[in-house]
GROMACS .gro file of C-alpha atoms in nm:
model
  242
    1MET     CA    1 -17.450  -3.469   5.054
    2PRO     CA    2 -17.766  -3.697   5.056
    3TYR     CA    3 -17.532  -3.967   5.198
    4LEU     CA    4 -17.438  -3.753   5.485
    5VAL     CA    5 -17.802  -3.655   5.544
    6VAL     CA    6 -17.890  -4.035   5.557
    7LEU     CA    7 -17.615  -4.107   5.797
    8ASP     CA    8 -17.701  -3.818   6.031
    9ILE     CA    9 -18.057  -3.945   6.032
   10LEU     CA   10 -17.956  -4.296   6.104
   11SER     CA   11 -17.732  -4.169   6.383
   12LEU     CA   12 -17.982  -3.946   6.550
   13THR     CA   13 -18.239  -4.234   6.516
   14GLY     CA   14 -17.992  -4.468   6.680
   15ILE     CA   15 -17.940  -4.226   6.976
   16ILE     CA   16 -18.317  -4.194   7.033
   17TYR     CA   17 -18.376  -4.570   7.035
   18PHE     CA   18 -18.076  -4.632   7.251
   19CYS     CA   19 -18.205  -4.378   7.494
   20MET     CA   20 -18.511  -4.586   7.512
   21LEU     CA   21 -18.344  -4.890   7.621
   22PRO     CA   22 -18.343  -5.041   7.979
   23LYS     CA   23 -18.028  -4.972   8.178
   24GLU     CA   24 -17.918  -5.331   8.142
   25GLN     CA   25 -17.951  -5.342   7.764
   26LYS     CA   26 -17.757  -5.003   7.735
   27ALA     CA   27 -17.462  -5.177   7.934
   28ASN     CA   28 -17.473  -5.463   7.666
   29THR     CA   29 -17.213  -5.464   7.402
   30SER     CA   30 -17.452  -5.594   7.124
   31TYR     CA   31 -17.638  -5.262   7.177
   32TRP     CA   32 -17.399  -4.991   7.260
   33LEU     CA   33 -17.130  -5.096   7.007
   34PRO     CA   34 -17.360  -5.049   6.704
   35LEU     CA   35 -17.433  -4.710   6.814
   36VAL     CA   36 -17.068  -4.624   6.850
   37ILE     CA   37 -17.003  -4.757   6.500
   38LEU     CA   38 -17.294  -4.547   6.365
   39LEU     CA   39 -17.174  -4.238   6.547
   40PHE     CA   40 -16.812  -4.288   6.437
   41THR     CA   41 -16.915  -4.339   6.071
   42CYS     CA   42 -17.117  -4.040   6.083
   43PHE     CA   43 -16.825  -3.832   6.228
   44PHE     CA   44 -16.558  -3.946   5.982
   45GLU     CA   45 -16.790  -3.905   5.683
   46ASN     CA   46 -16.868  -3.554   5.770
   47MET     CA   47 -16.508  -3.500   5.851
   48GLY     CA   48 -16.425  -3.612   5.483
   49ALA     CA   49 -16.666  -3.367   5.360
   50TYR     CA   50 -16.519  -3.094   5.559
   51CYS     CA   51 -16.174  -3.170   5.423
   52ASN     CA   52 -16.304  -3.158   5.064
   53TYR     CA   53 -16.432  -2.811   5.158
   54ASN     CA   54 -16.142  -2.669   5.371
   55THR     CA   55 -15.873  -2.756   5.125
   56ALA     CA   56 -15.596  -2.563   5.324
   57PHE     CA   57 -15.665  -2.789   5.621
   58ASN     CA   58 -15.655  -3.104   5.411
   59LYS     CA   59 -15.318  -2.977   5.258
   60GLU     CA   60 -15.177  -2.918   5.587
   61VAL     CA   61 -15.264  -3.276   5.713
   62ASN     CA   62 -15.129  -3.437   5.393
   63ALA     CA   63 -14.810  -3.248   5.430
   64PHE     CA   64 -14.782  -3.374   5.791
   65PHE     CA   65 -14.795  -3.717   5.666
   66GLY     CA   66 -14.551  -3.647   5.377
   67ASN     CA   67 -14.804  -3.626   5.091
   68THR     CA   68 -14.718  -3.334   4.871
   69GLU     CA   69 -14.817  -3.470   4.533
   70ASN     CA   70 -15.174  -3.490   4.582
   71PRO     CA   71 -15.259  -3.266   4.882
   72ARG     CA   72 -15.623  -3.241   4.801
   73TYR     CA   73 -15.697  -3.613   4.862
   74ASN     CA   74 -15.856  -3.695   5.193
   75LEU     CA   75 -15.748  -4.065   5.159
   76TRP     CA   76 -15.556  -4.040   5.475
   77LEU     CA   77 -15.886  -3.995   5.683
   78TYR     CA   78 -16.060  -4.301   5.515
   79ASN     CA   79 -15.749  -4.508   5.573
   80ILE     CA   80 -15.745  -4.432   5.941
   81ALA     CA   81 -16.122  -4.428   6.000
   82ASN     CA   82 -16.272  -4.682   5.762
   83LYS     CA   83 -16.008  -4.927   5.666
   84GLN     CA   84 -15.853  -4.941   6.018
   85ILE     CA   85 -16.068  -4.820   6.316
   86SER     CA   86 -16.403  -4.941   6.163
   87THR     CA   87 -16.249  -5.271   6.086
   88ILE     CA   88 -16.144  -5.302   6.449
   89LEU     CA   89 -16.488  -5.202   6.572
   90TYR     CA   90 -16.669  -5.440   6.344
   91LEU     CA   91 -16.429  -5.728   6.474
   92PHE     CA   92 -16.527  -5.642   6.824
   93LEU     CA   93 -16.902  -5.668   6.715
   94ILE     CA   94 -16.842  -6.007   6.559
   95LYS     CA   95 -16.660  -6.104   6.895
   96SER     CA   96 -16.960  -6.024   7.086
   97TRP     CA   97 -17.178  -6.279   6.894
   98LEU     CA   98 -16.922  -6.571   6.943
   99LYS     CA   99 -16.917  -6.824   7.197
  100PRO     CA  100 -16.657  -6.784   7.467
  101SER     CA  101 -16.418  -7.052   7.335
  102LYS     CA  102 -16.394  -6.874   6.986
  103LYS     CA  103 -16.360  -6.510   7.118
  104LYS     CA  104 -15.984  -6.576   7.167
  105TYR     CA  105 -15.935  -6.610   6.779
  106ILE     CA  106 -16.091  -6.253   6.733
  107THR     CA  107 -15.854  -6.129   7.004
  108TRP     CA  108 -15.547  -6.247   6.830
  109MET     CA  109 -15.672  -6.112   6.470
  110LEU     CA  110 -15.705  -5.780   6.638
  111VAL     CA  111 -15.351  -5.789   6.767
  112VAL     CA  112 -15.215  -5.891   6.439
  113PHE     CA  113 -15.419  -5.640   6.232
  114ILE     CA  114 -15.321  -5.338   6.465
  115SER     CA  115 -14.956  -5.451   6.448
  116VAL     CA  116 -14.932  -5.504   6.085
  117ALA     CA  117 -15.118  -5.183   6.015
  118PHE     CA  118 -14.900  -4.977   6.229
  119TYR     CA  119 -14.581  -5.129   6.107
  120PHE     CA  120 -14.676  -5.088   5.730
  121GLN     CA  121 -14.757  -4.721   5.788
  122ILE     CA  122 -14.450  -4.623   5.996
  123THR     CA  123 -14.223  -4.797   5.754
  124ASP     CA  124 -14.396  -4.644   5.447
  125ILE     CA  125 -14.471  -4.990   5.302
  126GLU     CA  126 -14.831  -4.827   5.279
  127PRO     CA  127 -14.829  -4.474   5.370
  128VAL     CA  128 -15.148  -4.340   5.562
  129TYR     CA  129 -15.209  -4.093   5.273
  130SER     CA  130 -15.194  -4.362   4.994
  131PHE     CA  131 -15.400  -4.652   4.883
  132GLN     CA  132 -15.359  -4.940   5.129
  133PRO     CA  133 -15.460  -5.262   4.954
  134ILE     CA  134 -15.249  -5.491   5.182
  135ILE     CA  135 -15.379  -5.344   5.504
  136PHE     CA  136 -15.752  -5.360   5.383
  137ALA     CA  137 -15.716  -5.720   5.251
  138ILE     CA  138 -15.590  -5.831   5.575
  139GLY     CA  139 -15.853  -5.671   5.770
  140ALA     CA  140 -16.132  -5.791   5.533
  141ASN     CA  141 -16.000  -6.159   5.535
  142MET     CA  142 -16.019  -6.129   5.921
  143MET     CA  143 -16.366  -6.023   5.906
  144VAL     CA  144 -16.470  -6.297   5.669
  145ILE     CA  145 -16.291  -6.532   5.905
  146GLY     CA  146 -16.475  -6.400   6.209
  147ILE     CA  147 -16.815  -6.410   6.036
  148GLY     CA  148 -16.734  -6.767   5.923
  149LEU     CA  149 -16.692  -6.860   6.292
  150TYR     CA  150 -17.028  -6.711   6.377
  151PHE     CA  151 -17.203  -6.899   6.098
  152ILE     CA  152 -17.034  -7.233   6.222
  153GLY     CA  153 -17.185  -7.163   6.559
  154LEU     CA  154 -17.518  -7.096   6.404
  155ILE     CA  155 -17.543  -7.436   6.228
  156THR     CA  156 -17.374  -7.642   6.497
  157ASP     CA  157 -17.477  -7.497   6.839
  158GLU     CA  158 -17.776  -7.654   6.981
  159THR     CA  159 -17.902  -7.326   7.132
  160PHE     CA  160 -17.898  -7.173   6.785
  161LEU     CA  161 -18.064  -7.473   6.614
  162ASN     CA  162 -18.380  -7.402   6.800
  163SER     CA  163 -18.399  -7.061   6.655
  164ASN     CA  164 -18.526  -6.901   6.329
  165PRO     CA  165 -18.225  -6.752   6.171
  166LEU     CA  166 -18.422  -6.508   5.977
  167LYS     CA  167 -18.555  -6.348   6.287
  168LEU     CA  168 -18.210  -6.311   6.457
  169ILE     CA  169 -18.059  -5.957   6.422
  170SER     CA  170 -17.704  -6.133   6.463
  171PHE     CA  171 -17.763  -6.325   6.144
  172TRP     CA  172 -17.857  -6.020   5.949
  173GLN     CA  173 -17.566  -5.826   6.084
  174MET     CA  174 -17.316  -6.096   5.977
  175THR     CA  175 -17.483  -6.149   5.644
  176PHE     CA  176 -17.452  -5.772   5.547
  177LEU     CA  177 -17.109  -5.754   5.686
  178LEU     CA  178 -16.991  -6.047   5.474
  179PHE     CA  179 -17.155  -5.909   5.169
  180THR     CA  180 -17.031  -5.569   5.226
  181TYR     CA  181 -16.674  -5.658   5.286
  182SER     CA  182 -16.654  -5.917   5.013
  183LEU     CA  183 -16.765  -5.670   4.755
  184SER     CA  184 -16.564  -5.384   4.900
  185TYR     CA  185 -16.256  -5.605   4.883
  186ILE     CA  186 -16.314  -5.681   4.513
  187ASN     CA  187 -16.381  -5.295   4.452
  188SER     CA  188 -16.060  -5.193   4.637
  189ILE     CA  189 -15.838  -5.417   4.421
  190ALA     CA  190 -15.948  -5.222   4.100
  191LEU     CA  191 -16.015  -4.886   4.262
  192GLU     CA  192 -15.662  -4.746   4.249
  193PHE     CA  193 -15.625  -4.828   3.885
  194PHE     CA  194 -15.967  -4.680   3.779
  195LEU     CA  195 -15.913  -4.367   3.982
  196THR     CA  196 -15.585  -4.319   3.804
  197PHE     CA  197 -15.692  -4.412   3.434
  198ASN     CA  198 -16.062  -4.384   3.461
  199GLU     CA  199 -16.183  -4.158   3.726
  200ASP     CA  200 -16.563  -4.184   3.642
  201LEU     CA  201 -16.550  -4.572   3.663
  202GLY     CA  202 -16.370  -4.533   3.989
  203ARG     CA  203 -16.627  -4.296   4.140
  204SER     CA  204 -16.903  -4.549   4.044
  205LEU     CA  205 -16.708  -4.817   4.226
  206ILE     CA  206 -16.705  -4.575   4.536
  207GLN     CA  207 -17.095  -4.525   4.495
  208ILE     CA  208 -17.136  -4.922   4.534
  209ASP     CA  209 -16.943  -4.894   4.852
  210ILE     CA  210 -17.148  -4.616   4.975
  211VAL     CA  211 -17.485  -4.816   4.910
  212LEU     CA  212 -17.341  -5.113   5.086
  213GLY     CA  213 -17.238  -4.894   5.371
  214VAL     CA  214 -17.577  -4.740   5.417
  215LEU     CA  215 -17.744  -5.088   5.421
  216THR     CA  216 -17.494  -5.202   5.681
  217LYS     CA  217 -17.573  -4.891   5.894
  218ILE     CA  218 -17.943  -4.956   5.865
  219ILE     CA  219 -17.883  -5.313   6.023
  220LEU     CA  220 -17.691  -5.164   6.298
  221LEU     CA  221 -17.991  -4.916   6.359
  222LEU     CA  222 -18.232  -5.218   6.362
  223THR     CA  223 -18.006  -5.390   6.610
  224ILE     CA  224 -18.037  -5.097   6.858
  225ALA     CA  225 -18.421  -5.083   6.786
  226SER     CA  226 -18.475  -5.458   6.808
  227PRO     CA  227 -18.611  -5.471   7.159
  228LYS     CA  228 -18.891  -5.246   7.034
  229LEU     CA  229 -18.958  -5.466   6.732
  230PRO     CA  230 -19.049  -5.802   6.884
  231LYS     CA  231 -19.258  -5.909   6.583
  232LEU     CA  232 -18.973  -5.868   6.366
  233PHE     CA  233 -18.674  -6.021   6.566
  234GLU     CA  234 -18.652  -6.288   6.810
  235ARG     CA  235 -18.448  -6.271   7.124
  236GLU     CA  236 -18.087  -6.389   7.076
  237PRO     CA  237 -18.067  -6.738   7.225
  238ILE     CA  238 -17.703  -6.711   7.388
  239TYR     CA  239 -17.406  -6.510   7.442
  240GLY     CA  240 -17.555  -6.269   7.698
  241PHE     CA  241 -17.784  -6.075   7.449
  242SER     CA  242 -18.108  -5.990   7.608
   0.00000   0.00000   0.00000
């Protein structure tokens, strides 16, 4: 519950700061997309809590997807919302920071990821109600590649070279996303085993993901608030961020 309260506060604060932005900044992907991710995360995390509370509803959804062995689990929700839709949203966010010539790589990654995730689920290779290590691994690796493209631009593009990376909100976004998805990928490999044979340790791994998730959402909030924090962040030098 404290996690949900933190998410609710971050989302509400994000809405307030977004409403304070000028009209042209509200239309900028680099501002409204972080807000969308914040609100979407807040929604599905609260929905997950509701599924744990309303076990009858959760059982019906699991039965719809074909899960009759563990109908109390809400893994279906986190597979769809966190491992898939959130990954797609973050790939779009990464794309917004890349120079035009590199955006096409993210576009192709999105096409491949959506196609593979859809195919794996309709063929029951990785059912929506079960653990999905392959789908998550593909998404996480695409995230790392996309973030790598950003850092390549950071150290090679002349416009970026004249900036202080520590004062760029894009730098902190990409750094935290890289850190979060790298550790989450490692956790996901062992999570199914530990939840099956050592549930306490498995839940500890989940707590690590929660902490990293909160830190990432704080960075998204700071992105929205960055125009009001000129002493903390510099204006992004290129790619339409203003």
